[in-house]
Amino acid sequence: MSCIHHFAIAFFLLFLVQPGLGGRKLSALVEEQPLVLKYHNGALLKGNITVNLIWYGHFTPIQRSIIVDFIQSLSSRRRAPLLPSASSWWKTTEKYKTGSSNLVVGRQVLREAYTLGKSLTSSHLVALAGVNKINAPLNAINVVLTSKDVVVDGFCRSRCGTHGSSRSGKAAYVWVGNSESQCPGQCAWPFHQPMYGPQTPPLVAPNGDVGIDGMIINLATLLAGTVTNPYNNGYFQGPPTAPLEAVSACTGIFGTGSYPGNPGRVLVDKATGASYNAHGLNGRRFLLPAMWDPRTSACKPLV
């Protein structure tokens, strides 16, 4: 199981700097250090991959549409939107071995009655994902999304989401929580001031929803980690119990010139002030984290 420990803890505890005081030197230092994600000879998720969504708790139709549009934007075969795009970001996953990982939104299940309560354990997440069932789908990712009023074991304290696989090691799942009312400074940065470190002004969320736009950052991170390291024997650095993966190895980088406490130079909508670095379908815009490029052995932001 791989967890995503978001910016506030994972980055600030490693580097504590003040903006404008040595940030440029630190950025250069970080860029010079080699970053290699070793391939551990395991299977990757390639070809057509169905993404099934399990919505646990209350999400508005608009919130659901933002996340569905994001997933569809990653592998869209429609006419390409403006560049940089979410699909061009996702194409970096093709460099992990060979072949594309084409995500297709499958079934959506609404669990609005909180049938397991509002306090969930990791076992609850696996049960909601349904990956241990006899008929669990293969070459699919079951994504569990929990609403802002659902508390999940370890959420905020040590993780913003996670991905893993079934006991058989054949079915993959992802969980991401909405941190809006619980820990936006940890799991929705840079759309909220961070819990630790330099208190730089937050960016304006591109879809006007700090919780959902924060979920997209974490969902992007975990989907990339799932297709490149689905069964804990793909691409990663460090121990398999706490691996750095395709995007989690590049924590806190959204644009060029980034350093701890500063996401880097991104695009800004002149009318709304919203920050983004990727265009998607239906006029959507997203802020996506940098992904490690196997050909350059470096974290590659979109802008």
mmCIF file of C-alpha atoms in Angstrom, residues 171-274:
data_model
loop_
_atom_site.group_PDB
_atom_site.id
_atom_site.type_symbol
_atom_site.label_atom_id
_atom_site.label_comp_id
_atom_site.label_asym_id
_atom_site.label_seq_id
_atom_site.Cartn_x
_atom_site.Cartn_y
_atom_site.Cartn_z
ATOM 1 C CA ALA A 171 -7.128 -5.632 -8.504
ATOM 2 C CA ALA A 172 -6.073 -2.041 -7.810
ATOM 3 C CA TYR A 173 -7.774 0.664 -5.790
ATOM 4 C CA VAL A 174 -7.298 4.304 -4.793
ATOM 5 C CA TRP A 175 -8.715 6.350 -1.930
ATOM 6 C CA VAL A 176 -8.736 10.158 -1.732
ATOM 7 C CA GLY A 177 -10.492 12.271 0.889
ATOM 8 C CA ASN A 178 -11.886 15.800 0.724
ATOM 9 C CA SER A 179 -9.792 17.797 3.193
ATOM 10 C CA GLU A 180 -11.703 21.083 2.959
ATOM 11 C CA SER A 181 -12.948 21.126 6.559
ATOM 12 C CA GLN A 182 -10.313 18.872 8.136
ATOM 13 C CA CYS A 183 -6.810 19.769 6.911
ATOM 14 C CA PRO A 184 -6.759 21.937 3.764
ATOM 15 C CA GLY A 185 -3.345 23.307 4.737
ATOM 16 C CA GLN A 186 -1.936 19.819 4.500
ATOM 17 C CA CYS A 187 -3.923 18.081 1.770
ATOM 18 C CA ALA A 188 -5.155 20.991 -0.367
ATOM 19 C CA TRP A 189 -1.968 23.100 -0.538
ATOM 20 C CA PRO A 190 -1.283 25.364 -2.430
ATOM 21 C CA PHE A 191 -4.969 26.395 -2.384
ATOM 22 C CA HIS A 192 -4.781 26.944 1.376
ATOM 23 C CA GLN A 193 -2.038 28.286 3.596
ATOM 24 C CA PRO A 194 0.221 25.424 4.721
ATOM 25 C CA MET A 195 0.093 24.050 8.241
ATOM 26 C CA TYR A 196 3.853 24.393 8.613
ATOM 27 C CA GLY A 197 6.684 26.461 7.205
ATOM 28 C CA PRO A 198 6.589 29.731 5.260
ATOM 29 C CA GLN A 199 3.096 31.212 5.186
ATOM 30 C CA THR A 200 2.890 32.323 1.569
ATOM 31 C CA PRO A 201 -0.505 33.433 0.220
ATOM 32 C CA PRO A 202 -2.568 30.520 -1.152
ATOM 33 C CA LEU A 203 -3.361 30.213 -4.827
ATOM 34 C CA VAL A 204 -6.928 30.558 -6.096
ATOM 35 C CA ALA A 205 -8.408 27.146 -6.920
ATOM 36 C CA PRO A 206 -9.089 26.804 -10.679
ATOM 37 C CA ASN A 207 -12.533 25.241 -10.207
ATOM 38 C CA GLY A 208 -13.520 27.424 -7.283
ATOM 39 C CA ASP A 209 -13.528 24.566 -4.763
ATOM 40 C CA VAL A 210 -10.495 24.219 -2.471
ATOM 41 C CA GLY A 211 -11.500 20.726 -1.337
ATOM 42 C CA ILE A 212 -12.170 19.329 -4.820
ATOM 43 C CA ASP A 213 -9.190 21.009 -6.465
ATOM 44 C CA GLY A 214 -7.046 19.619 -3.651
ATOM 45 C CA MET A 215 -8.531 16.168 -4.255
ATOM 46 C CA ILE A 216 -7.556 16.416 -7.924
ATOM 47 C CA ILE A 217 -3.907 17.027 -6.992
ATOM 48 C CA ASN A 218 -3.939 13.944 -4.763
ATOM 49 C CA LEU A 219 -5.973 11.860 -7.218
ATOM 50 C CA ALA A 220 -3.534 12.736 -10.008
ATOM 51 C CA THR A 221 -0.644 11.689 -7.768
ATOM 52 C CA LEU A 222 -2.242 8.370 -6.867
ATOM 53 C CA LEU A 223 -3.484 7.462 -10.355
ATOM 54 C CA ALA A 224 0.043 7.967 -11.699
ATOM 55 C CA GLY A 225 1.425 5.900 -8.825
ATOM 56 C CA THR A 226 -1.132 3.170 -9.466
ATOM 57 C CA VAL A 227 -0.395 2.659 -13.158
ATOM 58 C CA THR A 228 3.395 2.781 -12.658
ATOM 59 C CA ASN A 229 3.526 0.820 -9.390
ATOM 60 C CA PRO A 230 0.212 -1.032 -9.050
ATOM 61 C CA TYR A 231 1.395 -4.033 -7.037
ATOM 62 C CA ASN A 232 4.343 -2.545 -5.152
ATOM 63 C CA ASN A 233 6.916 -3.991 -7.547
ATOM 64 C CA GLY A 234 6.916 -1.384 -10.316
ATOM 65 C CA TYR A 235 8.710 1.970 -10.327
ATOM 66 C CA PHE A 236 9.606 3.510 -6.975
ATOM 67 C CA GLN A 237 12.425 4.720 -4.780
ATOM 68 C CA GLY A 238 12.988 3.777 -1.158
ATOM 69 C CA PRO A 239 11.359 1.029 0.912
ATOM 70 C CA PRO A 240 8.265 -0.671 -0.557
ATOM 71 C CA THR A 241 6.365 0.156 2.645
ATOM 72 C CA ALA A 242 6.809 3.891 2.020
ATOM 73 C CA PRO A 243 7.760 4.305 -1.639
ATOM 74 C CA LEU A 244 8.382 7.510 -3.536
ATOM 75 C CA GLU A 245 6.532 7.088 -6.822
ATOM 76 C CA ALA A 246 6.023 8.843 -10.153
ATOM 77 C CA VAL A 247 4.529 12.001 -8.640
ATOM 78 C CA SER A 248 5.038 11.654 -4.888
ATOM 79 C CA ALA A 249 8.788 11.817 -5.597
ATOM 80 C CA CYS A 250 8.183 15.356 -6.892
ATOM 81 C CA THR A 251 6.189 16.737 -3.958
ATOM 82 C CA GLY A 252 5.438 20.447 -3.980
ATOM 83 C CA ILE A 253 6.510 21.154 -7.586
ATOM 84 C CA PHE A 254 3.847 22.672 -9.851
ATOM 85 C CA GLY A 255 5.904 24.983 -12.041
ATOM 86 C CA THR A 256 9.445 26.000 -12.838
ATOM 87 C CA GLY A 257 11.335 27.834 -10.123
ATOM 88 C CA SER A 258 9.558 26.036 -7.293
ATOM 89 C CA TYR A 259 11.096 25.686 -3.859
ATOM 90 C CA PRO A 260 9.678 24.688 -0.452
ATOM 91 C CA GLY A 261 6.809 27.014 0.301
ATOM 92 C CA ASN A 262 6.496 28.166 -3.316
ATOM 93 C CA PRO A 263 4.773 25.983 -5.951
ATOM 94 C CA GLY A 264 6.629 27.640 -8.822
ATOM 95 C CA ARG A 265 5.499 29.742 -11.761
ATOM 96 C CA VAL A 266 2.052 28.676 -12.966
ATOM 97 C CA LEU A 267 -0.586 30.146 -15.260
ATOM 98 C CA VAL A 268 -3.115 32.627 -13.865
ATOM 99 C CA ASP A 269 -6.539 33.480 -15.249
ATOM 100 C CA LYS A 270 -6.633 37.264 -15.596
ATOM 101 C CA ALA A 271 -10.369 37.438 -14.945
ATOM 102 C CA THR A 272 -10.674 35.191 -11.890
ATOM 103 C CA GLY A 273 -7.130 35.087 -10.527
ATOM 104 C CA ALA A 274 -7.293 31.283 -10.511
#
